[in-house]
GROMACS .gro file of C-alpha atoms in nm:
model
  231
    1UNK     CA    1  12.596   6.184  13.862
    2UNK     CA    2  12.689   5.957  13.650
    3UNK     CA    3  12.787   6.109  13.285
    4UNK     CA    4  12.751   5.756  13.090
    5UNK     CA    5  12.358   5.796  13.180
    6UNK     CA    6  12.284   6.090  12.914
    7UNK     CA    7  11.947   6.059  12.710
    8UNK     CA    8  11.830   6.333  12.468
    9UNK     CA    9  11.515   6.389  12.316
   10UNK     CA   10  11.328   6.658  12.090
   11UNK     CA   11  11.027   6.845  12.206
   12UNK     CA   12  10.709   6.766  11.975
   13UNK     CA   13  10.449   7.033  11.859
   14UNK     CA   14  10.336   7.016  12.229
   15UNK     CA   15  10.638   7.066  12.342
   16UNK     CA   16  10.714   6.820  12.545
   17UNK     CA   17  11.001   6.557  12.488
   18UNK     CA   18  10.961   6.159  12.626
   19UNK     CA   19  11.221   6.016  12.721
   20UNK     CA   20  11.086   5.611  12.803
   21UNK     CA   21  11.239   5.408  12.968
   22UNK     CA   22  11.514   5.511  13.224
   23UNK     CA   23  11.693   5.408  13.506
   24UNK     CA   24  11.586   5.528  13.868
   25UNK     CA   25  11.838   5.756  14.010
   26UNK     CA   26  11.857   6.158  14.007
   27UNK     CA   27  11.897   6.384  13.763
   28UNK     CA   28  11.968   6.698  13.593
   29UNK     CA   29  11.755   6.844  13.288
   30UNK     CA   30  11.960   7.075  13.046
   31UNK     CA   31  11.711   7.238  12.765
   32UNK     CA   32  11.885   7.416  12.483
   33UNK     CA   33  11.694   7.629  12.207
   34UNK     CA   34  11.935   7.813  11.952
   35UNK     CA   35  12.110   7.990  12.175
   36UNK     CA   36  11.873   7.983  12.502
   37UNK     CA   37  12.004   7.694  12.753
   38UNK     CA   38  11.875   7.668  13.094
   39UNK     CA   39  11.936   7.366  13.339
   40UNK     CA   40  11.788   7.226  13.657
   41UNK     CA   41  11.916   7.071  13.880
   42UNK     CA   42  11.771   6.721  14.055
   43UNK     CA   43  11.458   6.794  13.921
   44UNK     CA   44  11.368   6.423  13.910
   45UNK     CA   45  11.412   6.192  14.265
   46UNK     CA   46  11.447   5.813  14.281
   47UNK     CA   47  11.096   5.706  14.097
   48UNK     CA   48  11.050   5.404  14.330
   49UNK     CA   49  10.759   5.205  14.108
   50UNK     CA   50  10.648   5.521  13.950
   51UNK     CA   51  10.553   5.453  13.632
   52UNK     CA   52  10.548   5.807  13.489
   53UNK     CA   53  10.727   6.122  13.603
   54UNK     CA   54  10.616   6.460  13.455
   55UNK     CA   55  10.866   6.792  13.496
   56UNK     CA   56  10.755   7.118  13.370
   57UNK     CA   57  11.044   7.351  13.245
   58UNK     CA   58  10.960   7.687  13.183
   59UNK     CA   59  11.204   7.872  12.951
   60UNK     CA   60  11.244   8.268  12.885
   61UNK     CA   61  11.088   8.242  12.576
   62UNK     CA   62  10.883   8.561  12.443
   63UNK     CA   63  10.647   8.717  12.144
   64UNK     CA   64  10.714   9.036  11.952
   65UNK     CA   65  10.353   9.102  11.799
   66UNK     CA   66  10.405   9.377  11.484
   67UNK     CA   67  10.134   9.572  11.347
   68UNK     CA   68  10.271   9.682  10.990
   69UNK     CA   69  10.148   9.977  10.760
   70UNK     CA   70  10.221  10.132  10.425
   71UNK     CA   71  10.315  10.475  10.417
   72UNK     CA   72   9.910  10.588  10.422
   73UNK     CA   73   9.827  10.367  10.734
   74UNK     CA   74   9.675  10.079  10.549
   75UNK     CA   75   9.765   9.695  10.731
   76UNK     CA   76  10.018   9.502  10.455
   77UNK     CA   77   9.942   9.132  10.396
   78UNK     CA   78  10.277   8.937  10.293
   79UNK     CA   79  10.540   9.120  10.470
   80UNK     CA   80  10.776   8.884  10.610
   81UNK     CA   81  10.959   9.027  10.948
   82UNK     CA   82  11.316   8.886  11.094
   83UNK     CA   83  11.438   8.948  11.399
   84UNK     CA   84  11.840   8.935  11.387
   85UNK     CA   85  12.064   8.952  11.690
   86UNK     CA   86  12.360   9.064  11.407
   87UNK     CA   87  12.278   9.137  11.099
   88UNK     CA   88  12.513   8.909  10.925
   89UNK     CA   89  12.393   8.634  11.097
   90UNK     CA   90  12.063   8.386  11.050
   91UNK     CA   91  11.704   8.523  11.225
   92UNK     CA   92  11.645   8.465  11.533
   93UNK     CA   93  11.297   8.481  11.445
   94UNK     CA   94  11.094   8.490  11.105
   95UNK     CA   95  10.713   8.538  11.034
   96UNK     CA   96  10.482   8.636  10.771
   97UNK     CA   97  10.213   8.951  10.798
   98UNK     CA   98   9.849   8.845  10.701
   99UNK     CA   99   9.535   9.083  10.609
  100UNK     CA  100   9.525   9.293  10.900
  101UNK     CA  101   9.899   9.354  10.852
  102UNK     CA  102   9.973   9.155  11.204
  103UNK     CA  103  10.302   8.942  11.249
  104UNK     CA  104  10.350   8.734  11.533
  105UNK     CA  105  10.716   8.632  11.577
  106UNK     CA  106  10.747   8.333  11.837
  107UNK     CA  107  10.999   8.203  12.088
  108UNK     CA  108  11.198   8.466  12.134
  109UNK     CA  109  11.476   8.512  12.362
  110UNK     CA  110  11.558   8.791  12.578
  111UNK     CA  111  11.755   9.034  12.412
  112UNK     CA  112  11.823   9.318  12.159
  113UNK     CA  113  11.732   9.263  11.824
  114UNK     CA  114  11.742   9.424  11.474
  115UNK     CA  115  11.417   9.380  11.282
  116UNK     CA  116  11.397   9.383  10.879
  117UNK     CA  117  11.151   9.332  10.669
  118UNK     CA  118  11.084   9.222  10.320
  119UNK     CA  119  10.779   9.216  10.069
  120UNK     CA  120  10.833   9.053   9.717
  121UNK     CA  121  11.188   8.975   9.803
  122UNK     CA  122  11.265   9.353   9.857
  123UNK     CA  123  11.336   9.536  10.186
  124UNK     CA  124  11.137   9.716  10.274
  125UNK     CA  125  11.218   9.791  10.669
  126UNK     CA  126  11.500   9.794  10.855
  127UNK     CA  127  11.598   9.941  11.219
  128UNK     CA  128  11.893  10.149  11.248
  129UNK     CA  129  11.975  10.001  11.620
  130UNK     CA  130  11.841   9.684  11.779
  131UNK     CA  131  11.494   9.834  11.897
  132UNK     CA  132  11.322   9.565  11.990
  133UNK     CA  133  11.403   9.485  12.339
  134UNK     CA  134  11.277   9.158  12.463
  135UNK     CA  135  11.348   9.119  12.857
  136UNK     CA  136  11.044   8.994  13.058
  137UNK     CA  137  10.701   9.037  12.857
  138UNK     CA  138  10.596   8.975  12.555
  139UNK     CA  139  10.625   9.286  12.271
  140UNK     CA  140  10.435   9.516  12.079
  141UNK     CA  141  10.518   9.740  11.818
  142UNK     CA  142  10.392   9.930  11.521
  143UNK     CA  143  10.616   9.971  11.200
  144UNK     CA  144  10.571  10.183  10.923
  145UNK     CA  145  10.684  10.001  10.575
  146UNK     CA  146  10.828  10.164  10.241
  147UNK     CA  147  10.543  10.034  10.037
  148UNK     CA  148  10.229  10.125   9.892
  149UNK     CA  149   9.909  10.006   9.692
  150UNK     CA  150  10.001  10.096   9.352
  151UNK     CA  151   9.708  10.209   9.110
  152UNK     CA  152   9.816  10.302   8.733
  153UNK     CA  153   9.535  10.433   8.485
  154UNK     CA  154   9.610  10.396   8.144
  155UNK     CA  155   9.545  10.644   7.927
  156UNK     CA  156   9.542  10.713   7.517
  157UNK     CA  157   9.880  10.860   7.365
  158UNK     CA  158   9.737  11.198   7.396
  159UNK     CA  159   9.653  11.184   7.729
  160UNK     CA  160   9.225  11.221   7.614
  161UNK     CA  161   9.052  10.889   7.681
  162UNK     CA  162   9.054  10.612   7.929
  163UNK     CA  163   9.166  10.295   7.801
  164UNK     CA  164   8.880  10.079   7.968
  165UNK     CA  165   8.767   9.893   7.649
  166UNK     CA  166   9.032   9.671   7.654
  167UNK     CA  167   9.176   9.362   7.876
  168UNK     CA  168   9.534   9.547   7.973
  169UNK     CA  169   9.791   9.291   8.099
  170UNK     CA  170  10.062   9.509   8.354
  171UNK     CA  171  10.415   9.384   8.500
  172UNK     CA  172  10.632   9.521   8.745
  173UNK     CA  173  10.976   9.415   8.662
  174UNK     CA  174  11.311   9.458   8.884
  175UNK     CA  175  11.662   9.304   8.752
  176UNK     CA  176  11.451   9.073   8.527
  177UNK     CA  177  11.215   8.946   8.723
  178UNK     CA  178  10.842   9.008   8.754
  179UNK     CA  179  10.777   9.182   9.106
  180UNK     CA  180  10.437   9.220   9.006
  181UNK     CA  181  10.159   9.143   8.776
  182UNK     CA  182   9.774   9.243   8.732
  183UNK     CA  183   9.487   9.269   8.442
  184UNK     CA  184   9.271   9.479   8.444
  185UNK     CA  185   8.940   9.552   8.173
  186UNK     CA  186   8.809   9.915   8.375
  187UNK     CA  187   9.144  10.142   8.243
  188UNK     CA  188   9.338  10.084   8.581
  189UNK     CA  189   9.605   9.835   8.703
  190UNK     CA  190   9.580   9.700   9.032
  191UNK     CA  191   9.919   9.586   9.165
  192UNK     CA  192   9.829   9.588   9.526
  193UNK     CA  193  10.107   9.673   9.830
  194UNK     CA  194  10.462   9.758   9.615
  195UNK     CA  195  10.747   9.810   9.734
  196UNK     CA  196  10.900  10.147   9.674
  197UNK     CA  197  11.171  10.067   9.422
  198UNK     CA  198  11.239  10.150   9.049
  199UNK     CA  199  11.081   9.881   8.852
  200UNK     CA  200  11.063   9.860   8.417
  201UNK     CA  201  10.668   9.891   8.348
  202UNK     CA  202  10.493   9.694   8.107
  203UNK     CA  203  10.175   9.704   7.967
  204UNK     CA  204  10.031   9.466   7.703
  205UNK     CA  205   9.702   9.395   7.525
  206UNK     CA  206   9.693   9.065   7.360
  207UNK     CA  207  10.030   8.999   7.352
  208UNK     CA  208  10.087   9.317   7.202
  209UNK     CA  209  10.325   9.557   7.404
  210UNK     CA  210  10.163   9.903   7.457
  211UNK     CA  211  10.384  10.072   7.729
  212UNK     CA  212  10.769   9.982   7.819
  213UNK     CA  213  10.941  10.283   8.077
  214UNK     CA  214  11.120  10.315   8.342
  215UNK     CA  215  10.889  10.378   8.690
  216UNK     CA  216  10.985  10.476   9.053
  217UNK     CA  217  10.759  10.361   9.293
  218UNK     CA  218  10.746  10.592   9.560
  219UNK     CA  219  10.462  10.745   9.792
  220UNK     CA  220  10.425  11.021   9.534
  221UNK     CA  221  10.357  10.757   9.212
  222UNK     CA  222  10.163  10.503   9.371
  223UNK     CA  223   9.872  10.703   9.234
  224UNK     CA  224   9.905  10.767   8.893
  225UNK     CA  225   9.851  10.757   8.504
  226UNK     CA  226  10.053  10.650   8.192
  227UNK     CA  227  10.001  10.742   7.821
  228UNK     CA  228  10.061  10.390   7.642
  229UNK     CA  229  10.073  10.384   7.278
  230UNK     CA  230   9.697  10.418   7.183
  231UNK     CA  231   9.616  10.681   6.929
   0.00000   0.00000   0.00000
């Protein structure tokens, strides 16, 4: 009752918060997290000698488990997933896909929420509405990315033979920076999930630049073959 007797305190990894040493009396426990805040009320009576008092707040707090896939149904490692209450604000919530293309996005208030999603710094998902709905469970949903595992052969200038007897260097390159990058000996470059995007391809053999074009990524490309400058 007293507003000059105010302590504050962090939760840890645990989530708890200790606050030491206070005075005996009543009180009331506020808990704020971004923009969640829940209080209760006299939660802790006159302690008497007790050394220790322990209060357990439960907040609202939620998980929105994705499962993402590429546009043939394969799981995308990398993918990091926001969940924005407006889109011109910061995420509410951020996390990062791994192998099995699962992203677990924690602490989540109830709510409405835009999702986006980016891989190499290039979006590559994002709702039209806010369709994830968080009210009293935890989440689930399935997304379908614009990306794809891109596999380029690399063929002679005449389109007759396979280059596979040489150590080809490829890049992926987007407003001057290198999206992606792979080296392969077997005639085929590897660049794993891609974005679909129009990229400058590069190929190289010891330094030596063999291929420079244009190249649209798109589910239609992701598996094909280039004539470099072999002859």
């Amino acid at each position: 009752s007293d507003p000059s007797l105010k302590f504050w305190k962090l939760t840890d990894a645990d989530g708890e918060a200790a606050f030491g040493i206070i005075p005996f009396g009543s009180y009331d426990i506020e808990v704020e997290y971004g923009v969640l805040e829940k209080s209760v009320e006299n939660v802790i009576p006159s302690l008497g000698y007790q050394e220790v008092k322990q209060e357990n707040v439960t907040l609202p707090l939620y998980r929105v488990t994705l499962k993402i896939l590429d546009k043939k149904g394969s799981p995308v490692e990398g993918v990091k997933a926001q969940l924005f209450k407006e889109l011109d604000e910061e995420p509410i919530a951020t996390s990062i896909s791994e192998a099995d293309g699962k992203a677990v996005l924690k602490l989540v208030p109830q709510g409405n929420y835009y999702l986006v999603a980016y891989l190499k710094g290039i979006k590559v998902y994002q709702s039209e509405s806010r369709e994830i709905k968080v009210t009293t469970k935890d989440v689930s949903k399935i997304i379908v990315v614009n990306a794809g595992k891109l596999n380029i052969t690399v063929y002679d200038y005449d389109g007759e033979e396979k280059m596979k007897k040489y150590t080809l260097i490829g890049k992926l390159i987007k407003e001057g920076e290198v999206v992606g990058e792979t080296e392969s000996s077997d005639g085929v470059l590897r660049f794993g999930h891609t974005p679909f995007a129009n990229y400058t391809l590069k190929i190289s053999v010891g330094g030596l630049e063999v291929y420079s074009s244009p190249y649209e990524v798109t589910f239609d490309t992701i598996e094909k073959s280039v004539k470099a400058w072999f002859y």
